[in-house]
Amino acid sequence: MNTRPRSGLASVGTDNSELSSSTAGAADGGARSTGASQYAELYEAAISDLLDESITDYWVETRTGRTHVLTAGDPTAPPVVVFQGGNVTNPVTLAWVQGLADEYYLIAPDTPGQPGWSDTNEPDEYGPWVVDVLGGLGIDRAAMVGISHGGGILLEAAVHAPDRITGAVLVAPAGFGTPLSPALARIVVLSLAYRAVPRRGLLTRALAPMFSDSIETVDDIVIETVGQALRTGDLQAAFPGPDDLRALAGFDAPTLAVLGERDPFFPASRIRPKAQQTLPSLVECLTLAGERHFLSATGQGRVTDHIRTFLAELYGSEE
């Protein structure tokens, strides 16, 4: 088990909205009381079990409400914003790319409406929220990584504020549509069955097709978090992303896409053509053979290596 201490909790206000003095900087998460999370224990356990890096908490005021942010790495290093996947807490997907913290400043906001500490209201558009998060942290431009649901958020930001994105990495991304398949239909049916009859056996049967690694080897924190989301959350039929993919024609930041060959949500065979057609500055579209939606430990390592190479070229070209 990894038990890295948190280096503190700070509050950050935007230009037009300050945090109240009664909650600012509360070390015990007092500021969290306004966004009280039913995922509290699972969130903390994910930090303890899955993250090797020392992290810091921040709060940022946005037009959507208060947003909780995790950071890792040297604040003076080049910034990389990481958007979490859906139905899991922020540290679950941050763990996929945490190895980048040795060279980059990782900034991972809890997505509003997703499991975590941020405001529970999902915004109508994520692009303005992304801009507010950057502004609240005093960041002009940054490279961004969107994982699953977070990929759709990144694409919305690419339409709304392309000048704020230095480069984009899309990992098993939402935003390009979700083709119906027998595998996806099976997941949906079993998920609904688990929601009605919350038994562990139903849960593991529902989740198994999503994971590249054997479901028996997946960390219990991940399984329990998704199970909590299936039992208590809104089962979304849609994912974030641009209303019209043609709106991405003006997004000229270098982009890397990484897809899972056997991903039941966003299979490489269906997503690759759309990414190639709609992302004018796509520098590479990598398909991970055999990988499903939740990447294996090996797949996560490969993704981190590819992102590291991409970021080195990206930031090197700016020097």
Coordinates of N, CA, C and O in Angstrom, one line a residue, residues 114-234:
Q114 N -19.2 14.2 -11.5 CA -18.5 12.9 -11.4 C -18.1 12.6 -10.0 O -18.0 13.5 -9.1
P115 N -17.8 11.4 -9.6 CA -17.4 11.0 -8.3 C -16.2 11.9 -7.8 O -15.2 11.9 -8.5
G116 N -16.4 12.5 -6.7 CA -15.3 13.4 -6.2 C -15.8 14.5 -5.3 O -17.0 14.4 -4.8
W117 N -15.0 15.5 -5.1 CA -15.3 16.6 -4.2 C -15.9 17.8 -4.8 O -16.4 18.7 -4.1
S118 N -15.9 18.0 -6.2 CA -16.3 19.2 -6.8 C -17.9 19.3 -6.7 O -18.6 18.3 -6.3
D119 N -18.4 20.4 -7.1 CA -19.8 20.6 -7.1 C -20.5 19.5 -7.9 O -20.0 19.0 -8.9
T120 N -21.6 19.1 -7.5 CA -22.3 17.9 -8.1 C -23.1 18.3 -9.4 O -23.5 17.4 -10.1
N121 N -23.2 19.6 -9.7 CA -23.9 20.0 -10.9 C -23.1 19.9 -12.1 O -22.0 20.6 -12.2
E122 N -23.5 19.1 -13.0 CA -22.8 18.9 -14.3 C -23.0 20.2 -15.2 O -24.2 20.5 -15.4
P123 N -22.0 20.8 -15.7 CA -22.2 22.0 -16.5 C -22.8 21.7 -17.9 O -22.6 20.6 -18.4
D124 N -23.5 22.6 -18.4 CA -24.0 22.4 -19.8 C -22.9 22.3 -20.8 O -23.0 21.6 -21.8
E125 N -21.8 23.1 -20.5 CA -20.6 23.0 -21.4 C -19.4 23.0 -20.5 O -19.3 23.7 -19.5
Y126 N -18.4 22.1 -20.9 CA -17.2 22.0 -20.0 C -16.2 23.0 -20.4 O -15.3 23.3 -19.6
G127 N -16.2 23.5 -21.6 CA -15.1 24.5 -22.0 C -15.0 25.6 -21.1 O -13.8 25.9 -20.7
P128 N -16.0 26.4 -20.8 CA -15.9 27.5 -19.8 C -15.4 27.1 -18.5 O -14.6 27.8 -17.8
W129 N -15.8 25.9 -18.0 CA -15.3 25.4 -16.7 C -13.8 25.2 -16.8 O -13.1 25.5 -15.8
V130 N -13.3 24.6 -17.9 CA -11.9 24.4 -18.0 C -11.1 25.7 -17.9 O -10.1 25.9 -17.3
V131 N -11.6 26.7 -18.6 CA -11.0 28.1 -18.6 C -11.0 28.6 -17.2 O -10.0 29.2 -16.7
D132 N -12.1 28.4 -16.4 CA -12.1 28.9 -15.0 C -11.1 28.2 -14.2 O -10.5 28.8 -13.3
V133 N -10.9 26.9 -14.4 CA -9.9 26.2 -13.6 C -8.5 26.7 -13.9 O -7.7 26.9 -12.9
L134 N -8.2 26.9 -15.1 CA -6.9 27.4 -15.5 C -6.7 28.8 -14.9 O -5.7 29.1 -14.3
G135 N -7.7 29.7 -15.0 CA -7.6 31.0 -14.5 C -7.5 31.0 -13.0 O -6.7 31.8 -12.4
G136 N -8.2 30.1 -12.3 CA -8.1 30.1 -10.9 C -6.8 29.7 -10.3 O -6.4 30.0 -9.2
L137 N -6.1 28.9 -11.1 CA -4.7 28.4 -10.7 C -3.6 29.3 -11.3 O -2.5 29.0 -11.1
G138 N -4.0 30.3 -12.0 CA -3.0 31.2 -12.6 C -2.3 30.7 -13.8 O -1.1 31.0 -14.0
I139 N -2.9 29.8 -14.6 CA -2.2 29.1 -15.7 C -2.8 29.7 -17.0 O -4.0 29.6 -17.2
D140 N -1.9 30.2 -17.8 CA -2.3 30.7 -19.1 C -2.6 29.6 -20.1 O -3.7 29.5 -20.7
R141 N -1.6 28.7 -20.3 CA -1.7 27.6 -21.3 C -1.1 26.4 -20.7 O -0.2 26.5 -19.9
A142 N -1.6 25.2 -21.1 CA -1.1 24.0 -20.6 C -1.3 22.9 -21.6 O -2.3 22.9 -22.4
A143 N -0.5 21.8 -21.5 CA -0.8 20.6 -22.2 C -1.9 19.9 -21.4 O -2.1 20.1 -20.2
M144 N -2.7 19.1 -22.1 CA -3.9 18.5 -21.4 C -4.0 17.0 -21.8 O -3.7 16.7 -23.0
V145 N -4.4 16.2 -20.9 CA -4.6 14.8 -21.1 C -6.1 14.5 -20.7 O -6.5 14.8 -19.6
G146 N -6.8 13.9 -21.6 CA -8.2 13.5 -21.3 C -8.3 12.0 -21.4 O -8.1 11.4 -22.4
I147 N -8.8 11.4 -20.3 CA -8.9 10.0 -20.2 C -10.4 9.6 -20.2 O -11.2 10.1 -19.3
S148 N -10.9 8.9 -21.2 CA -12.3 8.4 -21.3 C -13.2 9.6 -21.3 O -13.1 10.5 -22.2
H149 N -14.1 9.8 -20.3 CA -15.0 10.9 -20.1 C -14.2 12.2 -20.2 O -14.7 13.2 -20.8
G150 N -13.0 12.2 -19.7 CA -12.1 13.4 -19.7 C -11.7 13.8 -21.1 O -11.4 14.9 -21.4
G151 N -11.7 12.8 -22.0 CA -11.3 13.1 -23.4 C -12.4 14.0 -24.1 O -12.1 14.9 -24.8
G152 N -13.7 13.7 -23.8 CA -14.7 14.6 -24.3 C -14.6 16.0 -23.7 O -14.9 17.0 -24.4
I153 N -14.3 16.1 -22.4 CA -14.1 17.4 -21.8 C -13.0 18.2 -22.5 O -13.1 19.4 -22.9
L154 N -11.9 17.5 -22.8 CA -10.7 18.1 -23.5 C -11.2 18.6 -24.9 O -10.8 19.7 -25.3
L155 N -12.0 17.8 -25.6 CA -12.4 18.2 -26.9 C -13.3 19.4 -26.8 O -13.3 20.3 -27.7
E156 N -14.2 19.5 -25.8 CA -15.0 20.7 -25.6 C -14.2 21.9 -25.4 O -14.4 23.0 -25.9
A157 N -13.1 21.7 -24.6 CA -12.2 22.9 -24.3 C -11.5 23.3 -25.6 O -11.2 24.5 -25.8
A158 N -11.2 22.3 -26.5 CA -10.5 22.6 -27.7 C -11.3 23.4 -28.6 O -10.8 24.2 -29.4
V159 N -12.6 23.3 -28.5 CA -13.5 24.1 -29.3 C -13.7 25.5 -28.7 O -13.7 26.5 -29.4
H160 N -13.9 25.5 -27.4 CA -14.2 26.7 -26.7 C -13.0 27.7 -26.5 O -13.1 28.9 -26.7
A161 N -11.8 27.1 -26.2 CA -10.6 27.9 -25.9 C -9.4 27.2 -26.4 O -8.5 26.8 -25.7
P162 N -9.3 27.1 -27.8 CA -8.1 26.3 -28.3 C -6.8 27.0 -28.0 O -5.7 26.3 -27.9
D163 N -6.8 28.3 -27.7 CA -5.5 29.0 -27.4 C -5.0 28.7 -26.1 O -3.8 29.0 -25.7
R164 N -5.8 28.0 -25.2 CA -5.3 27.7 -23.9 C -4.7 26.3 -23.8 O -4.2 25.9 -22.7
I165 N -4.7 25.6 -24.9 CA -4.2 24.2 -24.9 C -2.9 24.2 -25.7 O -2.8 24.5 -26.9
T166 N -1.8 23.8 -25.1 CA -0.5 23.7 -25.7 C -0.4 22.5 -26.6 O 0.2 22.5 -27.7
G167 N -1.0 21.4 -26.1 CA -1.0 20.1 -26.8 C -2.0 19.2 -26.1 O -2.3 19.4 -24.9
A168 N -2.6 18.2 -26.8 CA -3.6 17.4 -26.3 C -3.3 15.9 -26.4 O -2.8 15.5 -27.5
V169 N -3.6 15.2 -25.4 CA -3.5 13.7 -25.4 C -4.9 13.1 -25.1 O -5.5 13.4 -24.0
L170 N -5.4 12.3 -25.9 CA -6.7 11.7 -25.8 C -6.5 10.2 -25.6 O -6.0 9.5 -26.4
V171 N -6.9 9.7 -24.4 CA -6.7 8.3 -24.1 C -8.1 7.6 -23.9 O -8.9 8.0 -23.1
A172 N -8.3 6.6 -24.8 CA -9.7 5.9 -24.8 C -10.8 7.0 -24.7 O -11.6 6.9 -23.8
P173 N -10.8 8.0 -25.6 CA -11.6 9.2 -25.4 C -13.0 9.1 -25.7 O -13.4 8.5 -26.8
A174 N -13.9 9.7 -24.9 CA -15.2 10.1 -25.3 C -15.1 11.2 -26.2 O -14.1 11.8 -26.4
G175 N -16.3 11.6 -26.8 CA -16.3 12.8 -27.6 C -16.5 12.5 -29.1 O -16.8 13.4 -29.9
F176 N -16.2 11.3 -29.5 CA -16.3 10.9 -30.9 C -17.5 10.0 -31.2 O -17.7 9.4 -32.3
G177 N -18.4 9.8 -30.2 CA -19.5 8.9 -30.3 C -19.3 7.6 -29.7 O -18.2 7.2 -29.4
T178 N -20.4 6.9 -29.4 CA -20.3 5.6 -28.7 C -21.1 4.6 -29.6 O -22.3 4.5 -29.5
P179 N -20.4 3.8 -30.4 CA -21.1 2.9 -31.2 C -21.7 1.7 -30.4 O -21.0 1.2 -29.5
L180 N -22.9 1.3 -30.7 CA -23.5 0.2 -30.1 C -22.9 -1.1 -30.6 O -22.6 -1.3 -31.7
S181 N -22.7 -2.0 -29.6 CA -22.1 -3.3 -29.9 C -22.6 -4.3 -29.0 O -23.1 -3.9 -27.9
P182 N -22.5 -5.6 -29.3 CA -23.0 -6.6 -28.3 C -22.3 -6.5 -27.0 O -22.9 -6.7 -25.9
A183 N -21.0 -6.2 -27.0 CA -20.2 -6.1 -25.7 C -20.8 -4.9 -24.9 O -20.9 -5.1 -23.7
L184 N -21.0 -3.8 -25.5 CA -21.6 -2.7 -24.8 C -23.0 -3.0 -24.3 O -23.3 -2.6 -23.1
A185 N -23.8 -3.6 -25.1 CA -25.2 -3.9 -24.7 C -25.1 -4.9 -23.4 O -25.9 -4.7 -22.5
R186 N -24.2 -5.8 -23.4 CA -24.1 -6.7 -22.3 C -23.7 -5.9 -21.0 O -24.2 -6.2 -19.9
I187 N -22.8 -5.0 -21.1 CA -22.4 -4.2 -20.0 C -23.6 -3.4 -19.5 O -23.8 -3.3 -18.2
V188 N -24.3 -2.8 -20.4 CA -25.5 -2.0 -19.9 C -26.5 -2.9 -19.2 O -27.0 -2.5 -18.1
V189 N -26.8 -4.0 -19.8 CA -27.8 -4.9 -19.2 C -27.4 -5.4 -17.8 O -28.2 -5.3 -16.8
L190 N -26.1 -5.8 -17.7 CA -25.6 -6.3 -16.4 C -25.5 -5.1 -15.4 O -25.7 -5.3 -14.2
S191 N -25.2 -3.9 -15.8 CA -25.1 -2.8 -14.9 C -26.5 -2.4 -14.4 O -26.6 -2.1 -13.2
L192 N -27.5 -2.5 -15.2 CA -28.8 -2.2 -14.8 C -29.3 -3.3 -13.8 O -30.0 -3.0 -12.8
A193 N -28.9 -4.5 -14.0 CA -29.2 -5.6 -13.1 C -28.6 -5.4 -11.8 O -29.2 -5.6 -10.7
Y194 N -27.3 -5.0 -11.8 CA -26.6 -4.7 -10.6 C -27.2 -3.6 -9.8 O -27.3 -3.6 -8.6
R195 N -27.7 -2.6 -10.5 CA -28.3 -1.4 -9.9 C -29.6 -1.9 -9.1 O -29.9 -1.4 -8.0
A196 N -30.3 -2.8 -9.7 CA -31.5 -3.3 -9.1 C -31.2 -4.3 -7.9 O -31.9 -4.3 -6.9
V197 N -30.2 -5.2 -8.2 CA -29.8 -6.2 -7.2 C -28.3 -6.1 -7.0 O -27.5 -6.7 -7.7
P198 N -27.9 -5.3 -6.1 CA -26.4 -5.0 -5.9 C -25.6 -6.1 -5.3 O -25.2 -6.0 -4.1
R199 N -25.4 -7.1 -6.1 CA -24.5 -8.2 -5.6 C -23.2 -8.2 -6.3 O -23.1 -7.8 -7.5
R200 N -22.2 -8.6 -5.6 CA -20.8 -8.5 -6.1 C -20.6 -9.3 -7.4 O -19.9 -8.9 -8.3
G201 N -21.3 -10.5 -7.5 CA -21.1 -11.3 -8.7 C -21.6 -10.6 -9.9 O -21.0 -10.6 -11.0
L202 N -22.8 -9.9 -9.8 CA -23.3 -9.1 -10.9 C -22.4 -8.0 -11.3 O -22.2 -7.7 -12.5
L203 N -21.8 -7.3 -10.3 CA -20.9 -6.2 -10.5 C -19.7 -6.7 -11.3 O -19.3 -6.1 -12.3
T204 N -19.0 -7.7 -10.9 CA -17.8 -8.2 -11.6 C -18.1 -8.7 -13.0 O -17.3 -8.5 -13.9
R205 N -19.3 -9.3 -13.2 CA -19.7 -9.7 -14.5 C -19.9 -8.5 -15.4 O -19.6 -8.5 -16.6
A206 N -20.5 -7.4 -14.8 CA -20.7 -6.2 -15.6 C -19.4 -5.5 -16.0 O -19.2 -5.0 -17.1
L207 N -18.4 -5.5 -15.0 CA -17.2 -4.8 -15.2 C -16.1 -5.5 -16.0 O -15.3 -4.9 -16.7
A208 N -16.2 -6.8 -16.0 CA -15.1 -7.6 -16.6 C -14.8 -7.2 -18.1 O -13.6 -7.1 -18.4
P209 N -15.8 -7.0 -18.9 CA -15.5 -6.7 -20.3 C -14.9 -5.3 -20.5 O -14.3 -5.0 -21.5
M210 N -14.9 -4.5 -19.4 CA -14.3 -3.1 -19.5 C -12.8 -3.2 -19.2 O -12.0 -2.3 -19.6
F211 N -12.3 -4.2 -18.5 CA -10.9 -4.2 -18.0 C -10.0 -5.1 -18.8 O -10.4 -6.2 -19.2
S212 N -8.8 -4.6 -19.1 CA -7.8 -5.4 -19.8 C -7.2 -6.5 -19.0 O -7.0 -7.6 -19.4
D213 N -7.0 -6.1 -17.7 CA -6.5 -7.1 -16.8 C -7.7 -8.0 -16.3 O -8.8 -7.5 -16.3
S214 N -7.4 -9.2 -15.8 CA -8.4 -10.0 -15.2 C -9.1 -9.3 -14.1 O -8.4 -8.6 -13.3
I215 N -10.4 -9.3 -14.0 CA -11.2 -8.6 -13.0 C -10.7 -9.0 -11.6 O -10.8 -8.2 -10.7
E216 N -10.2 -10.3 -11.5 CA -9.8 -10.7 -10.1 C -8.6 -10.0 -9.7 O -8.3 -10.0 -8.5
T217 N -7.8 -9.4 -10.6 CA -6.6 -8.7 -10.2 C -6.7 -7.2 -10.1 O -5.8 -6.5 -9.7
V218 N -7.9 -6.7 -10.4 CA -8.1 -5.2 -10.3 C -8.3 -4.8 -8.9 O -8.9 -5.5 -8.1
D219 N -7.7 -3.7 -8.5 CA -7.7 -3.2 -7.2 C -9.2 -3.0 -6.7 O -10.0 -2.5 -7.4
D220 N -9.5 -3.5 -5.5 CA -10.8 -3.4 -5.0 C -11.4 -2.0 -4.9 O -12.6 -1.8 -5.1
I221 N -10.5 -1.0 -4.7 CA -11.0 0.4 -4.7 C -11.6 0.8 -6.0 O -12.6 1.5 -6.0
V222 N -11.0 0.4 -7.1 CA -11.5 0.7 -8.4 C -12.9 0.1 -8.6 O -13.9 0.7 -9.0
I223 N -13.0 -1.2 -8.3 CA -14.3 -1.9 -8.4 C -15.4 -1.3 -7.5 O -16.5 -1.1 -8.0
E224 N -15.0 -1.0 -6.3 CA -16.0 -0.5 -5.3 C -16.5 0.9 -5.8 O -17.6 1.2 -5.6
T225 N -15.5 1.7 -6.4 CA -15.9 3.0 -6.8 C -16.9 3.0 -8.0 O -17.9 3.7 -8.0
V226 N -16.6 2.1 -8.9 CA -17.5 2.0 -10.1 C -18.9 1.4 -9.6 O -19.9 1.9 -10.0
G227 N -18.8 0.5 -8.7 CA -20.0 -0.1 -8.1 C -20.9 1.0 -7.4 O -22.1 1.0 -7.6
Q228 N -20.2 1.8 -6.7 CA -21.0 2.9 -6.0 C -21.6 3.8 -7.0 O -22.8 4.3 -6.9
A229 N -20.9 4.1 -8.1 CA -21.5 5.0 -9.2 C -22.7 4.3 -9.8 O -23.7 5.0 -10.1
L230 N -22.6 3.0 -10.1 CA -23.7 2.3 -10.7 C -24.9 2.3 -9.8 O -26.0 2.3 -10.3
R231 N -24.7 2.1 -8.5 CA -25.8 2.0 -7.6 C -26.5 3.3 -7.3 O -27.7 3.4 -7.2
T232 N -25.7 4.4 -7.3 CA -26.3 5.7 -6.8 C -26.3 6.8 -7.8 O -26.9 7.8 -7.6
G233 N -25.5 6.7 -8.9 CA -25.4 7.8 -9.8 C -26.4 7.7 -10.9 O -27.2 6.8 -11.1
D234 N -26.4 8.8 -11.7 CA -27.3 8.8 -12.9 C -26.5 8.0 -14.0 O -25.4 8.3 -14.3

